[in-house]
Coordinates of C-alpha atoms and ligand atoms in Angstrom, one line a residue:
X17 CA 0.0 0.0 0.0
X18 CA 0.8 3.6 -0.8
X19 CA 0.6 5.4 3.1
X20 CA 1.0 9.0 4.1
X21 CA 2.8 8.9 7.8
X22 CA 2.2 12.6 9.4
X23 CA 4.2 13.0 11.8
X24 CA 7.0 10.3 10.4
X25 CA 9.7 11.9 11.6
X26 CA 8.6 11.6 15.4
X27 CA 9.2 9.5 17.8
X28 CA 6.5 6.4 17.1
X29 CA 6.4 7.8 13.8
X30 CA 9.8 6.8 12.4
X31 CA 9.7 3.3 13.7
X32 CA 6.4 3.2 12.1
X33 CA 8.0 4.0 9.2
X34 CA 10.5 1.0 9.4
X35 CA 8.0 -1.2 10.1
X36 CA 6.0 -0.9 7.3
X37 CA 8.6 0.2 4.4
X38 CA 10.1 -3.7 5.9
X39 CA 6.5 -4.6 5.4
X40 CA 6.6 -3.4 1.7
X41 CA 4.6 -0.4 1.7
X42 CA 5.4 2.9 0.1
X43 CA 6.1 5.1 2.7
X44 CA 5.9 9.1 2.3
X45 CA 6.3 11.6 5.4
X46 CA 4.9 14.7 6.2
X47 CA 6.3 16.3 9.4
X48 CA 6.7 19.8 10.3
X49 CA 9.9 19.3 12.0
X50 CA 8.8 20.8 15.3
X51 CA 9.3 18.1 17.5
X52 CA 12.1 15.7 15.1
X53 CA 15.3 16.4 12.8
X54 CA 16.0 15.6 9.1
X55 CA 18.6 13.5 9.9
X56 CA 15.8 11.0 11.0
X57 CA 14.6 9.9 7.2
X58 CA 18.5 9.2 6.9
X59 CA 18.3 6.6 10.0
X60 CA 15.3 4.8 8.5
X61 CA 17.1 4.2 5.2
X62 CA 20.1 3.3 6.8
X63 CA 18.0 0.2 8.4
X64 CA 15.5 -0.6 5.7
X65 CA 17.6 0.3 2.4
X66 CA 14.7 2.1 1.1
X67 CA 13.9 5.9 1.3
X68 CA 11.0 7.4 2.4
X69 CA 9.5 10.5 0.0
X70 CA 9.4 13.5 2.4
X71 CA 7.3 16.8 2.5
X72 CA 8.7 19.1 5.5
X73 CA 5.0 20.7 5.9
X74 CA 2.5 21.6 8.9
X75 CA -0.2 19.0 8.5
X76 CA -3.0 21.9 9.5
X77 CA -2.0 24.1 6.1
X78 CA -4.7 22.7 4.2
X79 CA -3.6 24.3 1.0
X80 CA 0.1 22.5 1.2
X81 CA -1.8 19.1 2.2
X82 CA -4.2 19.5 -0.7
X83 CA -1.1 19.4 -2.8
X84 CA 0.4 16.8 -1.5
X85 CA -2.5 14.6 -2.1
X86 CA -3.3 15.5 -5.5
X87 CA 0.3 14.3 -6.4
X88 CA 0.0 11.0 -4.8
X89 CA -3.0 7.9 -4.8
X90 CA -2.5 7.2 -0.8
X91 CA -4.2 3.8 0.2
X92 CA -3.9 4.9 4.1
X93 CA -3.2 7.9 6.3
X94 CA -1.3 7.7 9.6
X95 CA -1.6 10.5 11.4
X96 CA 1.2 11.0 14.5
X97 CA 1.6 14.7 14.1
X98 CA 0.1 15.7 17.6
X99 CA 2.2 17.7 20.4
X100 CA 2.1 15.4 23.2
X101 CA 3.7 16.9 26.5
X102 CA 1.5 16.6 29.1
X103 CA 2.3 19.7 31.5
X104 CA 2.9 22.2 28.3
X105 CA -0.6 21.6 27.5
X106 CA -1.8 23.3 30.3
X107 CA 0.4 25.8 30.0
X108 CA -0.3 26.5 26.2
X109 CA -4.4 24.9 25.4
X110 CA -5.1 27.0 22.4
X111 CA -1.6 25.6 20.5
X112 CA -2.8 22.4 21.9
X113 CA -6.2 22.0 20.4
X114 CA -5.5 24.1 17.6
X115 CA -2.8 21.6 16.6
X116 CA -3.9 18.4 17.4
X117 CA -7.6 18.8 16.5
X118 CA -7.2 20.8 13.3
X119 CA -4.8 18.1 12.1
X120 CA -7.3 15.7 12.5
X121 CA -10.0 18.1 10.7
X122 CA -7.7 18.3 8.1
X123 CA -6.4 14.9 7.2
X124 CA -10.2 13.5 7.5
X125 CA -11.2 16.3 4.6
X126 CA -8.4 15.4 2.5
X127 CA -9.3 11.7 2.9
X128 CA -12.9 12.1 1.6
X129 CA -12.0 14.3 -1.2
X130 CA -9.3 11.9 -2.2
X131 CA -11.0 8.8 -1.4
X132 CA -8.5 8.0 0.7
X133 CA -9.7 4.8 2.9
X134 CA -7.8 4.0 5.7
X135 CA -7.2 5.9 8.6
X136 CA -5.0 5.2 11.8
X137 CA -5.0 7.6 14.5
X138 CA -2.9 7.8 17.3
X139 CA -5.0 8.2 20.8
X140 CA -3.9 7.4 24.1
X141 CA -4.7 5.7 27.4
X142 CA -5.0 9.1 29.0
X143 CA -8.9 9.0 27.2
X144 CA -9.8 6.4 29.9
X145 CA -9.1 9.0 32.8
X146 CA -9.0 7.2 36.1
X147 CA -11.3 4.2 35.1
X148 CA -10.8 0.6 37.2
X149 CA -8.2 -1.1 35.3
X150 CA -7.6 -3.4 33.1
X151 CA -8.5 -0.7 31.1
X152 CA -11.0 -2.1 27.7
X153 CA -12.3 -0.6 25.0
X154 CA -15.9 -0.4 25.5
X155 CA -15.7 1.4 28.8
X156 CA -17.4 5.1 29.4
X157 CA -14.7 7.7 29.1
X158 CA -14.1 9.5 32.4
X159 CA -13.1 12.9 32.0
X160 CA -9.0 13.4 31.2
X161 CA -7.4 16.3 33.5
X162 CA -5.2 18.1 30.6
X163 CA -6.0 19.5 27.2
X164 CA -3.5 17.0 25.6
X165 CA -6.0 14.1 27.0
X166 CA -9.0 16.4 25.6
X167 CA -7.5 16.8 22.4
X168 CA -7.6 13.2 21.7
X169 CA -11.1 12.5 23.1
X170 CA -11.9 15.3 20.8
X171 CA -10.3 13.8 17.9
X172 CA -11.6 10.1 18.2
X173 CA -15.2 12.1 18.7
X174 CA -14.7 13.8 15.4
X175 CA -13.8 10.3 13.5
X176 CA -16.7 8.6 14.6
X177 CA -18.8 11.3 13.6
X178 CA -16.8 11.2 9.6
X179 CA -17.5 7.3 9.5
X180 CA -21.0 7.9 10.7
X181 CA -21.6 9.4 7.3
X182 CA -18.8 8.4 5.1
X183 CA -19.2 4.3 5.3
X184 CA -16.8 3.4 2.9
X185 CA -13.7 4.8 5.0
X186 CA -11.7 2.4 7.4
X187 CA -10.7 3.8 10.7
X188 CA -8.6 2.7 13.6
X189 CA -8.4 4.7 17.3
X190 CA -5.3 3.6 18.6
X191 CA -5.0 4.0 22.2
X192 CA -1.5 3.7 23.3
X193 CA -0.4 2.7 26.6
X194 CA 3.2 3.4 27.5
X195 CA 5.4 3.1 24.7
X196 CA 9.3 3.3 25.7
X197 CA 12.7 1.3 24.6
X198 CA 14.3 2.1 20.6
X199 CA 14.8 0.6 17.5
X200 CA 17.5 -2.3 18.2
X201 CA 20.3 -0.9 15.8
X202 CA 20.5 2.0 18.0
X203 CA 19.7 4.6 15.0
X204 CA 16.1 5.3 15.9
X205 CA 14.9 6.4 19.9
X206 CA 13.2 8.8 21.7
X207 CA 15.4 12.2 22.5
X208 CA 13.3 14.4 24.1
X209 CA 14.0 18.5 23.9
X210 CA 15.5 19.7 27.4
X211 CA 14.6 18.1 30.7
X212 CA 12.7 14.7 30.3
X213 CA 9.3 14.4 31.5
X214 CA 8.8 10.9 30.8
X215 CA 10.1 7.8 33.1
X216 CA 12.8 6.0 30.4
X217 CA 14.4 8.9 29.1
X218 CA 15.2 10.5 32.4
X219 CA 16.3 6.7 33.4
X220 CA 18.9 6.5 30.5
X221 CA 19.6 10.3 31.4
X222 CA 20.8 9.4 34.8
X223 CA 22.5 6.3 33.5
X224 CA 24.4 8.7 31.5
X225 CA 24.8 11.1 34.3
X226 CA 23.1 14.0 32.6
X227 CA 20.4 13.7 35.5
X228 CA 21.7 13.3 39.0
X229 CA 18.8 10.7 40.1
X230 CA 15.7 9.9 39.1
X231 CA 13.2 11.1 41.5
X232 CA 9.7 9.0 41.9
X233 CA 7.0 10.2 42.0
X234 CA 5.3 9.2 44.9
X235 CA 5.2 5.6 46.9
X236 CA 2.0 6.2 48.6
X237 CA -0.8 4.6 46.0
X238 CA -2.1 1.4 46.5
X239 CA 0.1 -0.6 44.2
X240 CA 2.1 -3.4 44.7
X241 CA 5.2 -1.3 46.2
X242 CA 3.2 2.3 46.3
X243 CA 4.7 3.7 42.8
X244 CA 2.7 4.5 39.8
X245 CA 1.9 1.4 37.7
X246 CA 2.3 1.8 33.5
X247 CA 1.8 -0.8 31.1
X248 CA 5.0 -0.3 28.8
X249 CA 5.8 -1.5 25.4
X250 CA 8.2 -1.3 22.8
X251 CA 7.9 1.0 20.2
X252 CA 9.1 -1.3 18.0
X253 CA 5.9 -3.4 19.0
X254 CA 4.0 -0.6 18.7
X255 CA 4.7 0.2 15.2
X256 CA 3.9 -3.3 14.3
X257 CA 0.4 -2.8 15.6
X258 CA 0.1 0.0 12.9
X259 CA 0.9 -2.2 9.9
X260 CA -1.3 -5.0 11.8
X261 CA -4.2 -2.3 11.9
X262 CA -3.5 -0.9 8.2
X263 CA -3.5 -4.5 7.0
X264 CA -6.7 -5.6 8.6
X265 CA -9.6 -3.1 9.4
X266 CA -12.5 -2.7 7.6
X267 CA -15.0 0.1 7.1
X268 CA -16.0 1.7 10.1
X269 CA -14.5 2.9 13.3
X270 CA -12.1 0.4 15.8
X271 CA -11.0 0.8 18.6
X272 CA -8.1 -0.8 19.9
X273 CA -5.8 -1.0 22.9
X274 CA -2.0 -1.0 22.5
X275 CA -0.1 -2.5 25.1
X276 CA 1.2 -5.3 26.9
X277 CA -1.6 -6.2 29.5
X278 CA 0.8 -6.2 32.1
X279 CA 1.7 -3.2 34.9
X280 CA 5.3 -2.6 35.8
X281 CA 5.7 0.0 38.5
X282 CA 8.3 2.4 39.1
X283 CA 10.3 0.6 41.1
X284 CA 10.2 -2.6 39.2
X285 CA 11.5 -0.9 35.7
X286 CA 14.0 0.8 37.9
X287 CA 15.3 -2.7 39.2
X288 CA 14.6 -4.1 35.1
X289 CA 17.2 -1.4 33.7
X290 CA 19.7 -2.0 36.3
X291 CA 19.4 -5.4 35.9
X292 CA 19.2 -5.5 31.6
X293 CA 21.9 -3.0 31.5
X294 CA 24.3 -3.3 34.6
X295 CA 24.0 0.2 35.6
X296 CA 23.1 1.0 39.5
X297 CA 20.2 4.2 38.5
X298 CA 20.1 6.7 41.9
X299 CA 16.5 7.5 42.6
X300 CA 14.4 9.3 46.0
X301 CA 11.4 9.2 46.8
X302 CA 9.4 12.8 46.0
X303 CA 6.1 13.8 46.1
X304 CA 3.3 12.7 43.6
X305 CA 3.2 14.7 40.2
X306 CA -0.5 16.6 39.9
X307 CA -2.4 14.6 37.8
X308 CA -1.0 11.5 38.0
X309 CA -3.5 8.2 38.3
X310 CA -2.0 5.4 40.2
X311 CA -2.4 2.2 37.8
X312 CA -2.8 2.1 33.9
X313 CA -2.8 -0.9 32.4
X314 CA -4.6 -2.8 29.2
X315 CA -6.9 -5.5 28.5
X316 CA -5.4 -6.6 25.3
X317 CA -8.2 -9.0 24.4
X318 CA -9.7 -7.4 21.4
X319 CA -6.6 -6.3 19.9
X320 CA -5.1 -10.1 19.5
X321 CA -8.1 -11.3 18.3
X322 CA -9.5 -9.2 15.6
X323 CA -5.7 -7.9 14.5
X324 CA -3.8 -10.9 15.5
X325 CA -1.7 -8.4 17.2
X326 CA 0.5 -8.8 20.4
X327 CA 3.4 -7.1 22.1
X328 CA 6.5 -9.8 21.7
X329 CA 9.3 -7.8 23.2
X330 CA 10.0 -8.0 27.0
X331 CA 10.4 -5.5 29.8
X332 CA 14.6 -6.7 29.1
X333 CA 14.2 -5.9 25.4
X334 CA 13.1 -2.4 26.1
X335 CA 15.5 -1.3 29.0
X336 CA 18.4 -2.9 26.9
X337 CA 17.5 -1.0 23.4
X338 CA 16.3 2.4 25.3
X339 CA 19.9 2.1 27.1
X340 CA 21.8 1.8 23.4
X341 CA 19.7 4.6 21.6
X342 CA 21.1 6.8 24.8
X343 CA 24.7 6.0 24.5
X344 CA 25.2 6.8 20.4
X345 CA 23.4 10.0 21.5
X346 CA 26.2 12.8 21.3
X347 CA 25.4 14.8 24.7
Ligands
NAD16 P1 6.8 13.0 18.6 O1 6.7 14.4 19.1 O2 8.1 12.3 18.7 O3 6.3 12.9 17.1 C1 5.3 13.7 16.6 C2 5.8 14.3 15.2 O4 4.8 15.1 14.7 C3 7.0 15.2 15.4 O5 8.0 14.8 14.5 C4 6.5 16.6 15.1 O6 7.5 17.4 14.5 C5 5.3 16.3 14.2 N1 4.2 17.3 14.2 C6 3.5 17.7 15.3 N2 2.6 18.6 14.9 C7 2.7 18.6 13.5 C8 2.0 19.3 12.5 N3 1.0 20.2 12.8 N4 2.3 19.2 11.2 C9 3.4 18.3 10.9 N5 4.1 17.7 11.8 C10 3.7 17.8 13.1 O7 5.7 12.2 19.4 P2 5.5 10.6 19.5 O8 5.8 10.1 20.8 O9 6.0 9.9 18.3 O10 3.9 10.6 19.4 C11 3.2 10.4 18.2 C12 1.7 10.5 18.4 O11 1.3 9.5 19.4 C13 1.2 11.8 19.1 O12 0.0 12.2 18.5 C14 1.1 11.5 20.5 O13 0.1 12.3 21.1 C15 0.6 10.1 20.5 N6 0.9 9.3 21.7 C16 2.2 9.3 22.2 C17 2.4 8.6 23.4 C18 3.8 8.5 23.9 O14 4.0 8.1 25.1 N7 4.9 8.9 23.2 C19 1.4 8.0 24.1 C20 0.1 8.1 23.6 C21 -0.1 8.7 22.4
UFG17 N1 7.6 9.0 36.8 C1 8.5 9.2 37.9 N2 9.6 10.0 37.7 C2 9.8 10.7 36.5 C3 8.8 10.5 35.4 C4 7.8 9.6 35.6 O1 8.3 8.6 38.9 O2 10.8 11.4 36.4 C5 6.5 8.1 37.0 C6 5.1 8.7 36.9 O3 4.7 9.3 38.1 C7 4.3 7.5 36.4 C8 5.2 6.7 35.6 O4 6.5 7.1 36.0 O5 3.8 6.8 37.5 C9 5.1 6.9 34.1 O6 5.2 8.3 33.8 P1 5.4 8.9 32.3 O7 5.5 10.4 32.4 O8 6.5 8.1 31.7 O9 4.1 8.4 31.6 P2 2.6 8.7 31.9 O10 1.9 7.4 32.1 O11 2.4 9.8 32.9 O12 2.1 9.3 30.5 C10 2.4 8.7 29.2 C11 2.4 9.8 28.1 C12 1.1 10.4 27.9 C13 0.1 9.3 27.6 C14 0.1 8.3 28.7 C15 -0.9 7.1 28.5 O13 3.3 10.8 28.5 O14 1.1 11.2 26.8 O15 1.4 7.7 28.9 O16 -0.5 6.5 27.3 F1 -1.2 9.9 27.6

């Protein structure tokens, strides 16, 4: 298939872009370049030995995305190109929604005038709020605390509301649980502008000794040693539950959880990384971060048995590659 991957250059994106150019789709990117370098595209090529056709554009200029699809017959749309930092959101709503919903607004337009039919989106556990966990797909949303969580409720609304009325079109919510680790050559990871605020890269941070210690936040919930408990996957993992999804919807909407089924709390990836990589990691003990919910963690039920999809890659895996992506880095 011939797929447009917005936000390609990102994080998720790229390896998404392995995965399915090793898959043998046609891969073009569009990314803005906000949160991700060139240099990327160069990395994926390097590991697949093919290139990816890019268009360094901002996915809510309609008129530059028009163009772009008027020179290409895409079978599929991925769309990654959200900003995604929790805290800033709160801190900056209006770039928030504006981003992250009018890039859904706009992709969705071009795919119905271009009769494009499949659509991945990237959503997020943070929709479920502070439901009971295992968290699973046909629960009642509870209401998220940040405009990045909003932004994504928004955006699934607005989907289900286009394939309401435009049954032809093929759509996947993808709700992500914790993604962390790196592509195993090292050449693709996660590098994160400034101070980290997620747990893995301040981990390989402070195995590096650009971060003192890790500090944790909180031991007071009622989890099996009172830190937060995540459900973390590899991204590599990950990405392979976009070409799963790609390959197998039909029309409609789907929603589908993306994660292990298993919670690992702080402490225990803490003692996983020391353990995978041979590196004692300093931490205390601080207060809980606002916001915060104490346990996260999927039912992956539906997922395996309508895409055949699971997570293969162990808590080892991901600590080890996270660990290599960190050291090639240059500072
Ligand atoms: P990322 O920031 O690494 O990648 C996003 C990419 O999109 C970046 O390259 C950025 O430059 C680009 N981008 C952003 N807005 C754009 C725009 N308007 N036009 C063109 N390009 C634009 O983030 P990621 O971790 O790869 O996340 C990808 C998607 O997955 C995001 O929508 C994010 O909200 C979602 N998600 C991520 C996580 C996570 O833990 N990383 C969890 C759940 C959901
Ligand atoms: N944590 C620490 N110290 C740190 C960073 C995190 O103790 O320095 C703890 C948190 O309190 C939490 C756990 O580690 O218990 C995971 O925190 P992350 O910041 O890595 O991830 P979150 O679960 O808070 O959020 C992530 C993404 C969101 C997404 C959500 C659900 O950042 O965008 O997963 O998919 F919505």
């Amino acid at each position: 298939m011939n797929i447009l991957v917005a936000g390609g250059a990102g994080y998720i994106g790229s390896h998404t872009c392995v995965a399915l150019l090793e898959a043998g789709h046609t891969v073009s990117v569009v990314d803005n370049l906000l949160n991700s370098k060139i240099e990327i595209l160069e990395q994926i090529k390097k590991i697949t030995g093919k290139a990816v056709v890019f268009y360094q554009v901002d996915v809510t200029n309609e008129a530059a995305m028009e163009t772009i699809f008027s020179e290409h017959m895409f079978d599929g749309v991925i769309h990654f190109a959200g900003l995604k930092a929790v805290g800033e959101s709160v801190a900056k709503p209006l770039e928030y929604y504006y981003n992250n919903v009018v890039s859904t607004l706009v992709l969705a337009k071009m795919c119905r005038s271009y009769g494009v039919k499949r659509f991945v989106f990237s959503s997020s556990a943070t929709v479920y709020g502070d439901n009971k966990v295992p968290f699973i797909e046909s629960m009642p949303l509870l209401s998220t605390t940040n405009p990045y969580g909003e932004t994504k409720v928004m955006s699934e609304r607005i989907l289900m509301d286009f394939a309401q009325v435009n049954n032809h079109h093929s759509i996947a919510l993808l709700r992500y649980f914790n993604p962390i680790g790196a592509h195993e050559s090292g050449l693709l990871g996660e590098s994160p502008n400034g101070v980290p605020n997620n747990l893995m890269p301040y981990m390989t941070q402070v195995a590096k000794g650009k971060q003192a210690k890790l500090r944790v936040f909180g031991n007071d919930y009622e989890t099996i040693d009172g830190t937060g408990v995540r459900d973390y996957l590899h991204v590599c993992d990950l990405a392979e539950g976009h070409v799963a999804a790609l390959n197998k919807i039909t029309a409609g909407v789907h929603i589908y959880n993306l994660g292990t089924g298993c919670g690992t709390s702080v402490l225990q990836l803490v003692e996983a990384f020391e353990q995978a990589n041979g590196i004692k990691l300093p931490y205390e003990i601080v207060g809980r971060r606002p916001g915060d919910i104490a346990e996260c963690f999927a039912d992956v039920s539906k997922v395996a048995q309508e895409l055949g999809w699971t997570a293969k890659r162990d808590l080892v895996a991901m600590c080890k590659d996270a660990w290599r992506f960190e050291q090639r880095l240059l500072s």
